[in-house]
PDB file of C-alpha atoms in Angstrom:
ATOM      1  CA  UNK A  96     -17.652 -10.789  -6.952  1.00  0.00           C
ATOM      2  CA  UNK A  97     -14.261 -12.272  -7.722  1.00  0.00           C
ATOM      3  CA  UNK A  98     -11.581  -8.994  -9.457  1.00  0.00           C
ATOM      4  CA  UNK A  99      -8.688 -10.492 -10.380  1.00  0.00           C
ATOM      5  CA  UNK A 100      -5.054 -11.216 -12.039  1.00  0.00           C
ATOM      6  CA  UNK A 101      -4.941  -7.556 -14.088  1.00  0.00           C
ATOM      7  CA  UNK A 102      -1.673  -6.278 -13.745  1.00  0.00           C
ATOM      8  CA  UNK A 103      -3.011  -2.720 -15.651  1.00  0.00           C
ATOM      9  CA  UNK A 104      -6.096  -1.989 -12.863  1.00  0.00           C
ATOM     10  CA  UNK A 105      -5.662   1.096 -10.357  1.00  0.00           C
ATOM     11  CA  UNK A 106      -8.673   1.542  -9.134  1.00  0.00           C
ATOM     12  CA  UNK A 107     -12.199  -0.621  -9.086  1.00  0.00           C
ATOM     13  CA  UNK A 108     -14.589   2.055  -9.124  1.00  0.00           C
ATOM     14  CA  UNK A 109     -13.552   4.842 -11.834  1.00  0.00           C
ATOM     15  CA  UNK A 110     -15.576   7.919 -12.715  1.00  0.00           C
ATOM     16  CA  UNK A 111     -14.684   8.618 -16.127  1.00  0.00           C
ATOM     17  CA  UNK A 112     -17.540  11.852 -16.546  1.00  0.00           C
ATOM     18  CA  UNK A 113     -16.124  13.447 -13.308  1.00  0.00           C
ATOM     19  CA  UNK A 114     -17.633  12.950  -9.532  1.00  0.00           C
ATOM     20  CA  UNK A 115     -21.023  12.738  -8.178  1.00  0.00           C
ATOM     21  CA  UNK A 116     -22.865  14.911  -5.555  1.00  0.00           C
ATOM     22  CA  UNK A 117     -21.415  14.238  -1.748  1.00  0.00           C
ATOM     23  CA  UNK A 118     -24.380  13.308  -1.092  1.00  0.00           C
ATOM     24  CA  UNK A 119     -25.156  10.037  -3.229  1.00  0.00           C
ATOM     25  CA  UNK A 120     -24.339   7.151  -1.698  1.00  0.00           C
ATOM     26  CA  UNK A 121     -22.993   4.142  -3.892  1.00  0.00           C
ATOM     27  CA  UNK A 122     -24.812   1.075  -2.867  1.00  0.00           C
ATOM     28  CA  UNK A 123     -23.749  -2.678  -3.546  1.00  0.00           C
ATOM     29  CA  UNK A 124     -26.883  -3.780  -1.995  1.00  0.00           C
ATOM     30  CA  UNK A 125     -26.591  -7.795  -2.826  1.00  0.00           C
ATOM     31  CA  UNK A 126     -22.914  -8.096  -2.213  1.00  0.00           C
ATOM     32  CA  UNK A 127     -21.862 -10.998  -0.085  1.00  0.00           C
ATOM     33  CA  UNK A 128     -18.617 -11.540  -0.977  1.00  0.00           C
ATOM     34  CA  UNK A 129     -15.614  -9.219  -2.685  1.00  0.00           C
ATOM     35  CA  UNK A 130     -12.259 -10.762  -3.554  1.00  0.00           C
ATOM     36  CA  UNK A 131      -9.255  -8.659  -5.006  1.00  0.00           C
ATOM     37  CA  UNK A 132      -6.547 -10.712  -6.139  1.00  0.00           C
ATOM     38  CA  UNK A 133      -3.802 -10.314  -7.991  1.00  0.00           C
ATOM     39  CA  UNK A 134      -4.350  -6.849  -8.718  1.00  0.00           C
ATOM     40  CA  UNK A 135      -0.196  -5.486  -8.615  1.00  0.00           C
ATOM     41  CA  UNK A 136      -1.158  -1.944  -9.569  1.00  0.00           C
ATOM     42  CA  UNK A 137      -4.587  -2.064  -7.544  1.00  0.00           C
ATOM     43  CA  UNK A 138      -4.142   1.164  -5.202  1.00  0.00           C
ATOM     44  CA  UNK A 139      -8.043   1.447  -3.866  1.00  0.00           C
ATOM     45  CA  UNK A 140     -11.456   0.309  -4.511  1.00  0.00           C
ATOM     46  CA  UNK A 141     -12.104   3.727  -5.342  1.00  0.00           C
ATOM     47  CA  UNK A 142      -9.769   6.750  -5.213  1.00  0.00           C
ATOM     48  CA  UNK A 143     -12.595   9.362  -5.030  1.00  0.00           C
ATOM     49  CA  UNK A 144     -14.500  10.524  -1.787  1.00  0.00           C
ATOM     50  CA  UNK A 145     -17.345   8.559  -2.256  1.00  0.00           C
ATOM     51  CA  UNK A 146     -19.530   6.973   0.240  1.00  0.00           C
ATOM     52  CA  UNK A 147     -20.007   3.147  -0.558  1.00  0.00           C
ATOM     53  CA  UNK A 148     -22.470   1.037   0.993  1.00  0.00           C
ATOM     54  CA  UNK A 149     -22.123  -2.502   1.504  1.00  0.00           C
ATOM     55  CA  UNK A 150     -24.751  -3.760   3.528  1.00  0.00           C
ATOM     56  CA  UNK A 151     -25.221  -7.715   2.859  1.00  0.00           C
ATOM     57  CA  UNK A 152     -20.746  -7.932   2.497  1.00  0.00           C
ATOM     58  CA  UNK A 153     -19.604 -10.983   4.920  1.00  0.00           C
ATOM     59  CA  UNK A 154     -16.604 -11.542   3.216  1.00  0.00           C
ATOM     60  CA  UNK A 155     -13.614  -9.179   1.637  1.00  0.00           C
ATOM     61  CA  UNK A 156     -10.163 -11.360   0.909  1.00  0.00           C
ATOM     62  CA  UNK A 157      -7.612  -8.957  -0.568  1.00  0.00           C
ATOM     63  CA  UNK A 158      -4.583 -11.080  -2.121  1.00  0.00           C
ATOM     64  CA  UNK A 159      -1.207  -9.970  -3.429  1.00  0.00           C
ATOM     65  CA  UNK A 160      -2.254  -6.461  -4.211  1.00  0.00           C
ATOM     66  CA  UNK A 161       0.241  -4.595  -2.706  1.00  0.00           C
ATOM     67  CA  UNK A 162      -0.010  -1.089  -3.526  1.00  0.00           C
ATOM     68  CA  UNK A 163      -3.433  -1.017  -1.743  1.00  0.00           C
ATOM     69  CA  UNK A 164      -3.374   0.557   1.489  1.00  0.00           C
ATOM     70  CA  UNK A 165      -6.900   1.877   1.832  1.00  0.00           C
ATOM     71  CA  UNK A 166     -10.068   0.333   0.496  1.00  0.00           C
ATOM     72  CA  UNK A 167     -11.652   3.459  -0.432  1.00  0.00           C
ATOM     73  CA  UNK A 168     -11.024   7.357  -0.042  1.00  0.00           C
ATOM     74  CA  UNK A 169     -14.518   8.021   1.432  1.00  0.00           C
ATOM     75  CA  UNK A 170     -16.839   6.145   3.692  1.00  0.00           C
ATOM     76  CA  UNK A 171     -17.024   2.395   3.731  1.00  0.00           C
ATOM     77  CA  UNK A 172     -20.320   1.110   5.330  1.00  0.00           C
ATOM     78  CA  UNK A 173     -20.156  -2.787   6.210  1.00  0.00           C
ATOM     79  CA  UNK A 174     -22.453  -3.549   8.703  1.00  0.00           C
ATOM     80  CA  UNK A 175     -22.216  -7.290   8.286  1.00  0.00           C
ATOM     81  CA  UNK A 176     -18.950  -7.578   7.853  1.00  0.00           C
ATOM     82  CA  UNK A 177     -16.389  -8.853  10.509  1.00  0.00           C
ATOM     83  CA  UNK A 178     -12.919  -9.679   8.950  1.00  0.00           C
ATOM     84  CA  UNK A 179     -10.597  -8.760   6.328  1.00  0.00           C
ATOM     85  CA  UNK A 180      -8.320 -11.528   4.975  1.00  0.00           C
ATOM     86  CA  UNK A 181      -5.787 -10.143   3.606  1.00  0.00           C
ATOM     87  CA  UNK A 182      -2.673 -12.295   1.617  1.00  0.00           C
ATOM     88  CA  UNK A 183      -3.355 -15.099   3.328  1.00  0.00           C
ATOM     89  CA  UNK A 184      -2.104 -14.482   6.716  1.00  0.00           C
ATOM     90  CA  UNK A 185      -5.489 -14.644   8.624  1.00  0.00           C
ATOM     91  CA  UNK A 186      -8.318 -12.440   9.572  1.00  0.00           C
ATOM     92  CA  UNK A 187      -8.206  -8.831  10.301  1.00  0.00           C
ATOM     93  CA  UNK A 188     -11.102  -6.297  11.656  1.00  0.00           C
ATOM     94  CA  UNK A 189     -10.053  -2.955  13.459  1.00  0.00           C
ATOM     95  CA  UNK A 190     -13.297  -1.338  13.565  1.00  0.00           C
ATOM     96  CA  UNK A 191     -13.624  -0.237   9.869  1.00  0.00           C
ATOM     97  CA  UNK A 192     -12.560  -1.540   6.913  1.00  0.00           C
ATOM     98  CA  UNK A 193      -9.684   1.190   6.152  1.00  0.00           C
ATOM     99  CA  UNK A 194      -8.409   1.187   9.565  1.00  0.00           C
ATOM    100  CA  UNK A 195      -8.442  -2.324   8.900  1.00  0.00           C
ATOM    101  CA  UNK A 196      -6.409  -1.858   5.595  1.00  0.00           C
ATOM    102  CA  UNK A 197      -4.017   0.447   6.885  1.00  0.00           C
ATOM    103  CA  UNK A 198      -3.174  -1.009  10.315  1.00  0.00           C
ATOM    104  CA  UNK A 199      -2.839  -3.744   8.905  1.00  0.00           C
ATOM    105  CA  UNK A 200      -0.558  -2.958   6.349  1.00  0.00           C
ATOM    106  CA  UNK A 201       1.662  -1.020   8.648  1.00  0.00           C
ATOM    107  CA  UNK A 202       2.530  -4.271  10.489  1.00  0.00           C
ATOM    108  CA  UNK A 203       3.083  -7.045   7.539  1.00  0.00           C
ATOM    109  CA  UNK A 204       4.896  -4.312   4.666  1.00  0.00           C
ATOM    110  CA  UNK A 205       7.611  -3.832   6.570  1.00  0.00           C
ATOM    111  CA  UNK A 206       8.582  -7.087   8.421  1.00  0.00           C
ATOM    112  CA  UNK A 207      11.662  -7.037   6.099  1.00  0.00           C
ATOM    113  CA  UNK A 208      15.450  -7.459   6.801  1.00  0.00           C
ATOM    114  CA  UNK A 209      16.790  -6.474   3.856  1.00  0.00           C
ATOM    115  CA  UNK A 210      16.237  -3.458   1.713  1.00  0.00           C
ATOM    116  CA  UNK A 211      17.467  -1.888  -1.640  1.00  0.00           C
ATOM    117  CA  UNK A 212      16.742   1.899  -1.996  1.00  0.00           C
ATOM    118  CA  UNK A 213      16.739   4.835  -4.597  1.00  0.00           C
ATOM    119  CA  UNK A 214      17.368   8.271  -3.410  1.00  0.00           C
ATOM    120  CA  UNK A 215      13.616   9.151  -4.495  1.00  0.00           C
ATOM    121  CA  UNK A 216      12.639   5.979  -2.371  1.00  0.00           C
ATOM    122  CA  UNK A 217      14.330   7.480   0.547  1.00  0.00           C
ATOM    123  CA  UNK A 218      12.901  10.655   0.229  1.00  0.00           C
ATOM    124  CA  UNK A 219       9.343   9.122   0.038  1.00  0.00           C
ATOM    125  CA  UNK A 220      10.380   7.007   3.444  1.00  0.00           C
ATOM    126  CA  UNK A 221      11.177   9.973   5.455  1.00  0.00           C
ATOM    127  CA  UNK A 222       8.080  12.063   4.361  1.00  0.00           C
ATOM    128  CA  UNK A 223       5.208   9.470   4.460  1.00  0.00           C
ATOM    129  CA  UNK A 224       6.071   6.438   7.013  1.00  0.00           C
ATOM    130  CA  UNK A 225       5.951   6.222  10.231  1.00  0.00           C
ATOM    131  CA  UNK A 226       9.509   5.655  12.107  1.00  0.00           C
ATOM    132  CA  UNK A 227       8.436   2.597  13.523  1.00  0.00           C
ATOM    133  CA  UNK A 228       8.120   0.625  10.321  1.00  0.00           C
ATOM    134  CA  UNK A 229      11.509   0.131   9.692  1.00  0.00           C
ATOM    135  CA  UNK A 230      12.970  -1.454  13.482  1.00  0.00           C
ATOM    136  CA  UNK A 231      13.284  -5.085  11.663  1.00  0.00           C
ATOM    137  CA  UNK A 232      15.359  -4.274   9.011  1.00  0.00           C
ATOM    138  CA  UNK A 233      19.279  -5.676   9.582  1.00  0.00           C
ATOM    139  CA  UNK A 234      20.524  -5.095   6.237  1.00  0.00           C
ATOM    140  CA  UNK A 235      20.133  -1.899   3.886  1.00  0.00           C
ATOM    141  CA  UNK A 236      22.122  -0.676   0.556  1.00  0.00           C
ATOM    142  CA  UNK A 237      21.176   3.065  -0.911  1.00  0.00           C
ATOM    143  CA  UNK A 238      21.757   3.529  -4.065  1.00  0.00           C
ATOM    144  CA  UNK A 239      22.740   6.749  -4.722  1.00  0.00           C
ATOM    145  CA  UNK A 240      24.005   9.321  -7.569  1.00  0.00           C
ATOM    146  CA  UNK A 241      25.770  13.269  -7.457  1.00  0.00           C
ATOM    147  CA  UNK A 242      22.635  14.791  -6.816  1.00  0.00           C
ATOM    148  CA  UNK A 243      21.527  13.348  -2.999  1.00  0.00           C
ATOM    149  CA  UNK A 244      23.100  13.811   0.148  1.00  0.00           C
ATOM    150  CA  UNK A 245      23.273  10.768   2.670  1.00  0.00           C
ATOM    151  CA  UNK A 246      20.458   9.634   4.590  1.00  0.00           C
ATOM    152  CA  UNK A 247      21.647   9.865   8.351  1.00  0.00           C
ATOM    153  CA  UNK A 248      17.782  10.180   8.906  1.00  0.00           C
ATOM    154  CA  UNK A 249      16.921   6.954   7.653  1.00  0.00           C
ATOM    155  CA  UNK A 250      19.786   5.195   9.357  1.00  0.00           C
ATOM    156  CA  UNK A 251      18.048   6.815  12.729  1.00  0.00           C
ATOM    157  CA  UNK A 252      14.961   4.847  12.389  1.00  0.00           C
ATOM    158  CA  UNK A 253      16.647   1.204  11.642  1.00  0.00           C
ATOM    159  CA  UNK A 254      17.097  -0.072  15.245  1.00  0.00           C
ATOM    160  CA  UNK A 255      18.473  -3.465  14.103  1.00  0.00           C
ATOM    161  CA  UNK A 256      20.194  -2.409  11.460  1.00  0.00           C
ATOM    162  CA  UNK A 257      23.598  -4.310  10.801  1.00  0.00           C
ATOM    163  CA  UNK A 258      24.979  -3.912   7.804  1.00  0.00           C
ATOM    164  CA  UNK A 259      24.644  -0.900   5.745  1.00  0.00           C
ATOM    165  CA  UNK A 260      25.974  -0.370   2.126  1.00  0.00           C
ATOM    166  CA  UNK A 261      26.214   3.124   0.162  1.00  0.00           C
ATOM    167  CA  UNK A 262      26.946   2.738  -2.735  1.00  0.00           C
ATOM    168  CA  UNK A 263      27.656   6.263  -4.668  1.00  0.00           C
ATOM    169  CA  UNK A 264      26.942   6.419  -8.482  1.00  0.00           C
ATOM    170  CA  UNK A 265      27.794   9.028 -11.480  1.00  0.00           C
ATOM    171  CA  UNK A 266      25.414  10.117 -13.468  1.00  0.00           C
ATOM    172  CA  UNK A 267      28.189   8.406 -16.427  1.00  0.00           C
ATOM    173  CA  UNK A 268      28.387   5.189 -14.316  1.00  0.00           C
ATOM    174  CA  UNK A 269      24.337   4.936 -14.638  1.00  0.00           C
ATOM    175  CA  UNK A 270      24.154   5.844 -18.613  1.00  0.00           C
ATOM    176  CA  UNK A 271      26.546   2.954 -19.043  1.00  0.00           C
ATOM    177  CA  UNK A 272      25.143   0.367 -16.873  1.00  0.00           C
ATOM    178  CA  UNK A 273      21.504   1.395 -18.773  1.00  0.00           C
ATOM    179  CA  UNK A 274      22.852   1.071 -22.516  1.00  0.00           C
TER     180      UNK A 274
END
């Protein structure tokens, strides 16, 4: 099954008359192959706690869909399966296939060296990801306006960081840029 270039898809599996019973396993019993490409809103196969069954899958590419982080919520069952490539950069397989996902992702998202950021960008940063995921970057401007204070906790977790650039913003500064 090939799912692809849909820049409007969030989700593969939707459930539209609300969820099943915990119980109920969804089964793709013939699947051999599942490639997601191209998918720049794509954030899992399935957002729901569902337990999906893939018993014949050999092969799962996932390509340039970069808000994807998981496969699925629930339970993945892939007996047969034994890699993950994912954007081109080789073959993957931690065990299951959202450790996969996530590990994964951890180590290619963030390879970066230079980074533009929002103050509600920062505040996601310091909530949700790990401190580790940032020791590459060298170069980092924060956009920022009245309302935020300066993020001494992000700086903390840059190791390499070299330049840094704040650039502070008025509220009238930001309605004239936008009009």
């Amino acid at each position: 099954m090939r799912i692809g270039f849909c820049a409007m898809m969030t989700k593969v599996v939707a459930d539209d008359e609300g969820p099943i019973t915990e119980d109920e396993i969804i089964n793709f019993s013939k699947l051999k192959s599942l490639q997601l490409k191209y998918l720049s809103r794509l954030t899992s196969f399935c957002s729901w706690n569902y337990t999906f069954n893939f018993p014949s899958l050999e092969t799962l590419s996932v390509e340039n869909c970069p808000k994807m982080k998981v496969f699925a919520s629930g339970v993945v069952l892939t007996p047969m399966l034994r890699a993950i490539q994912l954007d081109s950069k080789g073959y993957y397989f931690e065990g299951d296939v959202n450790t996969t996902m996530q590990q994964i992702r951890e180590k290619l998202d963030f390879s970066c060296e230079r980074l533009s950021l929002s103050p509600r960008e920062i505040k996601m940063i310091l909530q949700k990801f790990p401190e580790h995921q940032f020791s590459k970057l060298e170069s980092l401007a924060v956009f920022d306006d009245e309302s935020t204070v300066f993020p001494f906790g992000l700086i903390q977790r840059c190791h390499n960081l070299e330049r840094y650039l704040y650039v502070k913003r008025s509220r009238n500064m930001w309605r004239h840029l936008h009009n």
